């Protein structure tokens, strides 16, 4: 079984090949599709042609299947999805909604793996949510 990514709302599969697919809305209400690489810590992004995103812009992420908003309850500047590994173990994946910010967190129970040069920005919020 390969690693899969799921919407936390509808539990639909949102990954295809090496990418995770999202519908996004920019701060000026433009909408488009983007893909993030499925390897945690790999920050390659592809987007719809003509869909312009400014570095630092905060995006709203939505499930491409059920269209539910994916903002995390831990912090409003993070998005949340579910990762299922080869052993069928589920992890909560949180990542920054800010374009160009490299912050990703893989969480199961009270254990967390951190990815990205900018991950220190949200670590205190995530630690608090894990401990309570």
mmCIF file of N, CA and C in Angstrom, residues 15-126:
data_model
loop_
_atom_site.group_PDB
_atom_site.id
_atom_site.type_symbol
_atom_site.label_atom_id
_atom_site.label_comp_id
_atom_site.label_asym_id
_atom_site.label_seq_id
_atom_site.Cartn_x
_atom_site.Cartn_y
_atom_site.Cartn_z
ATOM 1 N N UNK A 15 -4.760 12.601 -3.185
ATOM 2 C CA UNK A 15 -3.423 12.485 -3.765
ATOM 3 C C UNK A 15 -3.486 11.668 -5.043
ATOM 4 N N UNK A 16 -2.586 12.021 -5.951
ATOM 5 C CA UNK A 16 -2.478 11.341 -7.226
ATOM 6 C C UNK A 16 -1.016 11.352 -7.630
ATOM 7 N N UNK A 17 -0.467 10.185 -7.903
ATOM 8 C CA UNK A 17 0.957 10.047 -8.193
ATOM 9 C C UNK A 17 1.759 10.654 -7.039
ATOM 10 N N UNK A 18 2.605 11.633 -7.295
ATOM 11 C CA UNK A 18 3.433 12.238 -6.248
ATOM 12 C C UNK A 18 2.897 13.581 -5.785
ATOM 13 N N UNK A 19 1.612 13.839 -5.980
ATOM 14 C CA UNK A 19 1.053 15.149 -5.668
ATOM 15 C C UNK A 19 -0.207 15.052 -4.827
ATOM 16 N N UNK A 20 -0.444 16.108 -4.050
ATOM 17 C CA UNK A 20 -1.683 16.278 -3.302
ATOM 18 C C UNK A 20 -2.407 17.442 -3.962
ATOM 19 N N UNK A 21 -3.663 17.243 -4.301
ATOM 20 C CA UNK A 21 -4.423 18.210 -5.083
ATOM 21 C C UNK A 21 -5.333 19.024 -4.166
ATOM 22 N N UNK A 22 -5.326 20.337 -4.370
ATOM 23 C CA UNK A 22 -6.182 21.233 -3.601
ATOM 24 C C UNK A 22 -6.850 22.244 -4.522
ATOM 25 N N UNK A 23 -8.026 22.645 -4.129
ATOM 26 C CA UNK A 23 -8.661 23.831 -4.685
ATOM 27 C C UNK A 23 -8.291 24.953 -3.722
ATOM 28 N N UNK A 24 -7.901 26.103 -4.247
ATOM 29 C CA UNK A 24 -7.487 27.213 -3.376
ATOM 30 C C UNK A 24 -8.143 28.511 -3.820
ATOM 31 N N UNK A 25 -8.226 29.424 -2.844
ATOM 32 C CA UNK A 25 -8.727 30.771 -3.129
ATOM 33 C C UNK A 25 -7.706 31.753 -2.577
ATOM 34 N N UNK A 26 -7.362 32.737 -3.396
ATOM 35 C CA UNK A 26 -6.392 33.748 -2.993
ATOM 36 C C UNK A 26 -7.080 34.857 -2.206
ATOM 37 N N UNK A 27 -6.285 35.767 -1.663
ATOM 38 C CA UNK A 27 -6.836 36.869 -0.879
ATOM 39 C C UNK A 27 -7.691 37.808 -1.726
ATOM 40 N N UNK A 28 -7.447 37.835 -3.049
ATOM 41 C CA UNK A 28 -8.286 38.667 -3.917
ATOM 42 C C UNK A 28 -9.397 37.835 -4.585
ATOM 43 N N UNK A 29 -9.721 36.677 -3.976
ATOM 44 C CA UNK A 29 -10.840 35.814 -4.348
ATOM 45 C C UNK A 29 -10.705 35.141 -5.708
ATOM 46 N N UNK A 30 -9.488 35.029 -6.219
ATOM 47 C CA UNK A 30 -9.263 34.214 -7.407
ATOM 48 C C UNK A 30 -9.182 32.757 -6.957
ATOM 49 N N UNK A 31 -9.667 31.847 -7.790
ATOM 50 C CA UNK A 31 -9.659 30.432 -7.442
ATOM 51 C C UNK A 31 -8.889 29.637 -8.484
ATOM 52 N N UNK A 32 -8.313 28.536 -8.041
ATOM 53 C CA UNK A 32 -7.561 27.677 -8.940
ATOM 54 C C UNK A 32 -7.198 26.379 -8.255
ATOM 55 N N UNK A 33 -6.499 25.539 -8.974
ATOM 56 C CA UNK A 33 -6.006 24.276 -8.437
ATOM 57 C C UNK A 33 -4.504 24.372 -8.246
ATOM 58 N N UNK A 34 -4.031 23.805 -7.147
ATOM 59 C CA UNK A 34 -2.593 23.659 -6.953
ATOM 60 C C UNK A 34 -2.319 22.246 -6.482
ATOM 61 N N UNK A 35 -1.092 21.808 -6.719
ATOM 62 C CA UNK A 35 -0.643 20.530 -6.171
ATOM 63 C C UNK A 35 0.611 20.781 -5.350
ATOM 64 N N UNK A 36 0.686 20.089 -4.237
ATOM 65 C CA UNK A 36 1.882 20.085 -3.401
ATOM 66 C C UNK A 36 2.484 18.698 -3.506
ATOM 67 N N UNK A 37 3.794 18.618 -3.477
ATOM 68 C CA UNK A 37 4.456 17.322 -3.566
ATOM 69 C C UNK A 37 4.106 16.492 -2.342
ATOM 70 N N UNK A 38 3.892 15.191 -2.538
ATOM 71 C CA UNK A 38 3.459 14.323 -1.444
ATOM 72 C C UNK A 38 4.572 13.943 -0.471
ATOM 73 N N UNK A 39 5.837 14.154 -0.838
ATOM 74 C CA UNK A 39 6.940 13.897 0.095
ATOM 75 C C UNK A 39 7.021 15.069 1.064
ATOM 76 N N UNK A 40 6.815 14.795 2.351
ATOM 77 C CA UNK A 40 6.862 15.858 3.344
ATOM 78 C C UNK A 40 8.248 16.482 3.354
ATOM 79 N N UNK A 41 8.306 17.799 3.326
ATOM 80 C CA UNK A 41 9.571 18.519 3.255
ATOM 81 C C UNK A 41 9.977 18.894 1.847
ATOM 82 N N UNK A 42 9.279 18.362 0.845
ATOM 83 C CA UNK A 42 9.505 18.751 -0.543
ATOM 84 C C UNK A 42 8.476 19.835 -0.858
ATOM 85 N N UNK A 43 8.926 21.038 -1.115
ATOM 86 C CA UNK A 43 8.023 22.168 -1.271
ATOM 87 C C UNK A 43 7.785 22.568 -2.723
ATOM 88 N N UNK A 44 7.893 21.610 -3.638
ATOM 89 C CA UNK A 44 7.550 21.878 -5.036
ATOM 90 C C UNK A 44 6.040 22.065 -5.157
ATOM 91 N N UNK A 45 5.648 23.108 -5.858
ATOM 92 C CA UNK A 45 4.235 23.460 -6.049
ATOM 93 C C UNK A 45 3.970 23.618 -7.532
ATOM 94 N N UNK A 46 2.845 23.076 -7.978
ATOM 95 C CA UNK A 46 2.359 23.326 -9.333
ATOM 96 C C UNK A 46 0.995 23.973 -9.187
ATOM 97 N N UNK A 47 0.646 24.826 -10.153
ATOM 98 C CA UNK A 47 -0.641 25.508 -10.075
ATOM 99 C C UNK A 47 -1.246 25.637 -11.461
ATOM 100 N N UNK A 48 -2.508 25.961 -11.461
ATOM 101 C CA UNK A 48 -3.214 26.182 -12.718
ATOM 102 C C UNK A 48 -2.534 27.305 -13.496
ATOM 103 N N UNK A 49 -2.405 27.171 -14.818
ATOM 104 C CA UNK A 49 -1.852 28.266 -15.615
ATOM 105 C C UNK A 49 -2.710 29.528 -15.450
ATOM 106 N N UNK A 50 -2.069 30.638 -15.279
ATOM 107 C CA UNK A 50 -2.794 31.892 -15.119
ATOM 108 C C UNK A 50 -3.233 32.194 -13.703
ATOM 109 N N UNK A 51 -3.117 31.240 -12.809
ATOM 110 C CA UNK A 51 -3.501 31.457 -11.412
ATOM 111 C C UNK A 51 -2.270 31.983 -10.681
ATOM 112 N N UNK A 52 -2.241 33.278 -10.468
ATOM 113 C CA UNK A 52 -1.069 33.927 -9.879
ATOM 114 C C UNK A 52 -1.182 33.970 -8.361
ATOM 115 N N UNK A 53 -0.091 33.619 -7.700
ATOM 116 C CA UNK A 53 -0.012 33.636 -6.242
ATOM 117 C C UNK A 53 1.203 34.456 -5.855
ATOM 118 N N UNK A 54 1.021 35.395 -4.962
ATOM 119 C CA UNK A 54 2.119 36.220 -4.458
ATOM 120 C C UNK A 54 2.798 35.517 -3.290
ATOM 121 N N UNK A 55 4.122 35.590 -3.209
ATOM 122 C CA UNK A 55 4.853 35.043 -2.053
ATOM 123 C C UNK A 55 4.350 35.721 -0.789
ATOM 124 N N UNK A 56 4.072 34.936 0.221
ATOM 125 C CA UNK A 56 3.577 35.455 1.490
ATOM 126 C C UNK A 56 2.068 35.579 1.563
ATOM 127 N N UNK A 57 1.389 35.406 0.439
ATOM 128 C CA UNK A 57 -0.069 35.511 0.422
ATOM 129 C C UNK A 57 -0.691 34.320 1.152
ATOM 130 N N UNK A 58 -1.681 34.585 1.970
ATOM 131 C CA UNK A 58 -2.368 33.518 2.687
ATOM 132 C C UNK A 58 -3.491 32.974 1.815
ATOM 133 N N UNK A 59 -3.462 31.667 1.582
ATOM 134 C CA UNK A 59 -4.436 31.014 0.720
ATOM 135 C C UNK A 59 -5.440 30.226 1.555
ATOM 136 N N UNK A 60 -6.639 30.094 1.035
ATOM 137 C CA UNK A 60 -7.628 29.213 1.635
ATOM 138 C C UNK A 60 -7.582 27.899 0.856
ATOM 139 N N UNK A 61 -7.402 26.790 1.581
ATOM 140 C CA UNK A 61 -7.327 25.468 0.966
ATOM 141 C C UNK A 61 -8.663 24.758 1.142
ATOM 142 N N UNK A 62 -9.095 24.074 0.070
ATOM 143 C CA UNK A 62 -10.349 23.330 0.086
ATOM 144 C C UNK A 62 -10.120 21.937 -0.486
ATOM 145 N N UNK A 63 -10.923 20.981 -0.021
ATOM 146 C CA UNK A 63 -10.900 19.637 -0.587
ATOM 147 C C UNK A 63 -11.413 19.725 -2.022
ATOM 148 N N UNK A 64 -10.710 19.101 -2.989
ATOM 149 C CA UNK A 64 -11.185 19.143 -4.371
ATOM 150 C C UNK A 64 -12.394 18.237 -4.601
ATOM 151 N N UNK A 65 -12.749 17.431 -3.609
ATOM 152 C CA UNK A 65 -13.875 16.502 -3.760
ATOM 153 C C UNK A 65 -15.142 17.066 -3.108
ATOM 154 N N UNK A 66 -15.079 17.338 -1.800
ATOM 155 C CA UNK A 66 -16.276 17.804 -1.076
ATOM 156 C C UNK A 66 -16.302 19.317 -0.886
ATOM 157 N N UNK A 67 -15.205 19.985 -1.213
ATOM 158 C CA UNK A 67 -15.067 21.443 -1.143
ATOM 159 C C UNK A 67 -15.054 21.998 0.279
ATOM 160 N N UNK A 68 -14.849 21.127 1.282
ATOM 161 C CA UNK A 68 -14.755 21.591 2.670
ATOM 162 C C UNK A 68 -13.474 22.395 2.845
ATOM 163 N N UNK A 69 -13.549 23.431 3.658
ATOM 164 C CA UNK A 69 -12.364 24.220 3.974
ATOM 165 C C UNK A 69 -11.444 23.385 4.863
ATOM 166 N N UNK A 70 -10.149 23.477 4.615
ATOM 167 C CA UNK A 70 -9.174 22.630 5.308
ATOM 168 C C UNK A 70 -8.371 23.373 6.369
ATOM 169 N N UNK A 71 -8.844 24.518 6.817
ATOM 170 C CA UNK A 71 -8.139 25.262 7.862
ATOM 171 C C UNK A 71 -8.131 24.447 9.144
ATOM 172 N N UNK A 72 -6.970 24.390 9.786
ATOM 173 C CA UNK A 72 -6.801 23.627 11.016
ATOM 174 C C UNK A 72 -7.434 24.338 12.201
ATOM 175 N N UNK A 73 -7.956 23.559 13.126
ATOM 176 C CA UNK A 73 -8.486 24.120 14.365
ATOM 177 C C UNK A 73 -7.366 24.505 15.335
ATOM 178 N N UNK A 74 -6.143 24.020 15.101
ATOM 179 C CA UNK A 74 -4.998 24.329 15.959
ATOM 180 C C UNK A 74 -4.562 25.778 15.784
ATOM 181 N N UNK A 75 -4.492 26.229 14.527
ATOM 182 C CA UNK A 75 -4.090 27.602 14.221
ATOM 183 C C UNK A 75 -4.688 27.968 12.869
ATOM 184 N N UNK A 76 -5.294 29.124 12.763
ATOM 185 C CA UNK A 76 -5.964 29.555 11.547
ATOM 186 C C UNK A 76 -5.061 29.756 10.352
ATOM 187 N N UNK A 77 -3.755 29.809 10.554
ATOM 188 C CA UNK A 77 -2.824 29.991 9.437
ATOM 189 C C UNK A 77 -2.258 28.653 8.947
ATOM 190 N N UNK A 78 -2.828 27.548 9.444
ATOM 191 C CA UNK A 78 -2.408 26.215 9.021
ATOM 192 C C UNK A 78 -3.587 25.487 8.382
ATOM 193 N N UNK A 79 -3.285 24.606 7.430
ATOM 194 C CA UNK A 79 -4.276 23.717 6.838
ATOM 195 C C UNK A 79 -4.043 22.314 7.379
ATOM 196 N N UNK A 80 -5.082 21.483 7.327
ATOM 197 C CA UNK A 80 -4.996 20.127 7.868
ATOM 198 C C UNK A 80 -5.509 19.108 6.871
ATOM 199 N N UNK A 81 -4.746 18.018 6.701
ATOM 200 C CA UNK A 81 -5.168 16.847 5.936
ATOM 201 C C UNK A 81 -4.734 15.607 6.712
ATOM 202 N N UNK A 82 -5.110 14.440 6.228
ATOM 203 C CA UNK A 82 -4.751 13.165 6.853
ATOM 204 C C UNK A 82 -3.819 12.401 5.920
ATOM 205 N N UNK A 83 -2.751 11.829 6.487
ATOM 206 C CA UNK A 83 -1.855 10.950 5.729
ATOM 207 C C UNK A 83 -2.037 9.531 6.259
ATOM 208 N N UNK A 84 -2.129 8.556 5.358
ATOM 209 C CA UNK A 84 -2.213 7.148 5.720
ATOM 210 C C UNK A 84 -0.984 6.468 5.127
ATOM 211 N N UNK A 85 -0.139 5.882 6.005
ATOM 212 C CA UNK A 85 1.106 5.278 5.512
ATOM 213 C C UNK A 85 0.900 3.831 5.068
ATOM 214 N N UNK A 86 1.997 3.180 4.711
ATOM 215 C CA UNK A 86 1.968 1.808 4.193
ATOM 216 C C UNK A 86 1.415 0.813 5.193
ATOM 217 N N UNK A 87 1.485 1.125 6.498
ATOM 218 C CA UNK A 87 0.976 0.246 7.548
ATOM 219 C C UNK A 87 -0.457 0.590 7.945
ATOM 220 N N UNK A 88 -1.095 1.453 7.183
ATOM 221 C CA UNK A 88 -2.455 1.918 7.431
ATOM 222 C C UNK A 88 -2.559 2.759 8.710
ATOM 223 N N UNK A 89 -1.438 3.365 9.121
ATOM 224 C CA UNK A 89 -1.412 4.267 10.268
ATOM 225 C C UNK A 89 -1.762 5.664 9.792
ATOM 226 N N UNK A 90 -2.641 6.341 10.525
ATOM 227 C CA UNK A 90 -3.074 7.678 10.144
ATOM 228 C C UNK A 90 -2.320 8.748 10.931
ATOM 229 N N UNK A 91 -1.904 9.773 10.219
ATOM 230 C CA UNK A 91 -1.211 10.921 10.791
ATOM 231 C C UNK A 91 -1.976 12.180 10.408
ATOM 232 N N UNK A 92 -1.984 13.148 11.305
ATOM 233 C CA UNK A 92 -2.515 14.464 10.990
ATOM 234 C C UNK A 92 -1.372 15.266 10.385
ATOM 235 N N UNK A 93 -1.601 15.858 9.238
ATOM 236 C CA UNK A 93 -0.602 16.701 8.584
ATOM 237 C C UNK A 93 -1.104 18.138 8.618
ATOM 238 N N UNK A 94 -0.297 19.018 9.203
ATOM 239 C CA UNK A 94 -0.594 20.445 9.224
ATOM 240 C C UNK A 94 0.464 21.142 8.381
ATOM 241 N N UNK A 95 0.061 22.132 7.611
ATOM 242 C CA UNK A 95 1.028 22.884 6.810
ATOM 243 C C UNK A 95 0.568 24.325 6.682
ATOM 244 N N UNK A 96 1.525 25.198 6.437
ATOM 245 C CA UNK A 96 1.243 26.624 6.338
ATOM 246 C C UNK A 96 0.372 26.934 5.138
ATOM 247 N N UNK A 97 -0.570 27.844 5.340
ATOM 248 C CA UNK A 97 -1.422 28.339 4.259
ATOM 249 C C UNK A 97 -0.782 29.520 3.546
ATOM 250 N N UNK A 98 0.377 29.982 4.001
ATOM 251 C CA UNK A 98 1.051 31.139 3.421
ATOM 252 C C UNK A 98 1.943 30.682 2.270
ATOM 253 N N UNK A 99 1.742 31.238 1.094
ATOM 254 C CA UNK A 99 2.514 30.868 -0.095
ATOM 255 C C UNK A 99 4.003 31.090 0.144
ATOM 256 N N UNK A 100 4.783 30.059 -0.086
ATOM 257 C CA UNK A 100 6.230 30.137 0.059
ATOM 258 C C UNK A 100 6.742 29.811 1.444
ATOM 259 N N UNK A 101 5.862 29.721 2.431
ATOM 260 C CA UNK A 101 6.320 29.407 3.789
ATOM 261 C C UNK A 101 6.479 27.896 3.912
ATOM 262 N N UNK A 102 7.624 27.466 4.408
ATOM 263 C CA UNK A 102 7.963 26.051 4.506
ATOM 264 C C UNK A 102 7.785 25.580 5.942
ATOM 265 N N UNK A 103 6.559 25.174 6.262
ATOM 266 C CA UNK A 103 6.194 24.717 7.605
ATOM 267 C C UNK A 103 5.234 23.549 7.470
ATOM 268 N N UNK A 104 5.681 22.356 7.871
ATOM 269 C CA UNK A 104 4.846 21.158 7.803
ATOM 270 C C UNK A 104 5.069 20.350 9.069
ATOM 271 N N UNK A 105 3.981 19.743 9.574
ATOM 272 C CA UNK A 105 4.028 18.980 10.819
ATOM 273 C C UNK A 105 3.268 17.672 10.620
ATOM 274 N N UNK A 106 3.904 16.574 10.993
ATOM 275 C CA UNK A 106 3.304 15.239 10.914
ATOM 276 C C UNK A 106 3.065 14.788 12.355
ATOM 277 N N UNK A 107 1.798 14.581 12.715
ATOM 278 C CA UNK A 107 1.439 14.355 14.109
ATOM 279 C C UNK A 107 0.656 13.059 14.255
ATOM 280 N N UNK A 108 1.030 12.286 15.274
ATOM 281 C CA UNK A 108 0.236 11.140 15.712
ATOM 282 C C UNK A 108 0.318 11.119 17.234
ATOM 283 N N UNK A 109 -0.819 11.195 17.879
ATOM 284 C CA UNK A 109 -0.836 11.243 19.343
ATOM 285 C C UNK A 109 -0.029 12.421 19.849
ATOM 286 N N UNK A 110 0.968 12.145 20.687
ATOM 287 C CA UNK A 110 1.833 13.200 21.218
ATOM 288 C C UNK A 110 3.187 13.251 20.519
ATOM 289 N N UNK A 111 3.292 12.581 19.382
ATOM 290 C CA UNK A 111 4.531 12.548 18.616
ATOM 291 C C UNK A 111 4.388 13.422 17.380
ATOM 292 N N UNK A 112 5.456 14.194 17.103
ATOM 293 C CA UNK A 112 5.416 15.103 15.965
ATOM 294 C C UNK A 112 6.755 15.096 15.239
ATOM 295 N N UNK A 113 6.691 15.074 13.902
ATOM 296 C CA UNK A 113 7.859 15.307 13.058
ATOM 297 C C UNK A 113 7.673 16.670 12.415
ATOM 298 N N UNK A 114 8.766 17.415 12.303
ATOM 299 C CA UNK A 114 8.729 18.783 11.799
ATOM 300 C C UNK A 114 9.533 18.869 10.508
ATOM 301 N N UNK A 115 8.987 19.587 9.527
ATOM 302 C CA UNK A 115 9.642 19.775 8.238
ATOM 303 C C UNK A 115 9.605 21.248 7.872
ATOM 304 N N UNK A 116 10.657 21.727 7.239
ATOM 305 C CA UNK A 116 10.678 23.074 6.679
ATOM 306 C C UNK A 116 11.431 24.092 7.508
ATOM 307 N N UNK A 117 12.072 25.026 6.796
ATOM 308 C CA UNK A 117 12.881 26.065 7.429
ATOM 309 C C UNK A 117 12.073 27.031 8.279
ATOM 310 N N UNK A 118 10.776 27.171 8.009
ATOM 311 C CA UNK A 118 9.938 28.142 8.720
ATOM 312 C C UNK A 118 9.057 27.503 9.791
ATOM 313 N N UNK A 119 9.327 26.258 10.138
ATOM 314 C CA UNK A 119 8.433 25.509 11.029
ATOM 315 C C UNK A 119 8.390 26.030 12.457
ATOM 316 N N UNK A 120 9.359 26.811 12.882
ATOM 317 C CA UNK A 120 9.374 27.317 14.256
ATOM 318 C C UNK A 120 8.217 28.271 14.534
ATOM 319 N N UNK A 121 7.644 28.875 13.498
ATOM 320 C CA UNK A 121 6.607 29.887 13.696
ATOM 321 C C UNK A 121 5.366 29.364 14.416
ATOM 322 N N UNK A 122 4.984 28.107 14.190
ATOM 323 C CA UNK A 122 3.735 27.579 14.747
ATOM 324 C C UNK A 122 3.956 26.491 15.792
ATOM 325 N N UNK A 123 5.189 26.153 16.069
ATOM 326 C CA UNK A 123 5.488 24.998 16.925
ATOM 327 C C UNK A 123 4.867 25.115 18.316
ATOM 328 N N UNK A 124 4.848 26.295 18.903
ATOM 329 C CA UNK A 124 4.270 26.451 20.239
ATOM 330 C C UNK A 124 2.769 26.170 20.236
ATOM 331 N N UNK A 125 2.053 26.615 19.214
ATOM 332 C CA UNK A 125 0.612 26.356 19.120
ATOM 333 C C UNK A 125 0.345 24.864 18.985
ATOM 334 N N UNK A 126 1.156 24.190 18.182
ATOM 335 C CA UNK A 126 0.961 22.766 17.962
ATOM 336 C C UNK A 126 1.302 21.983 19.229
#
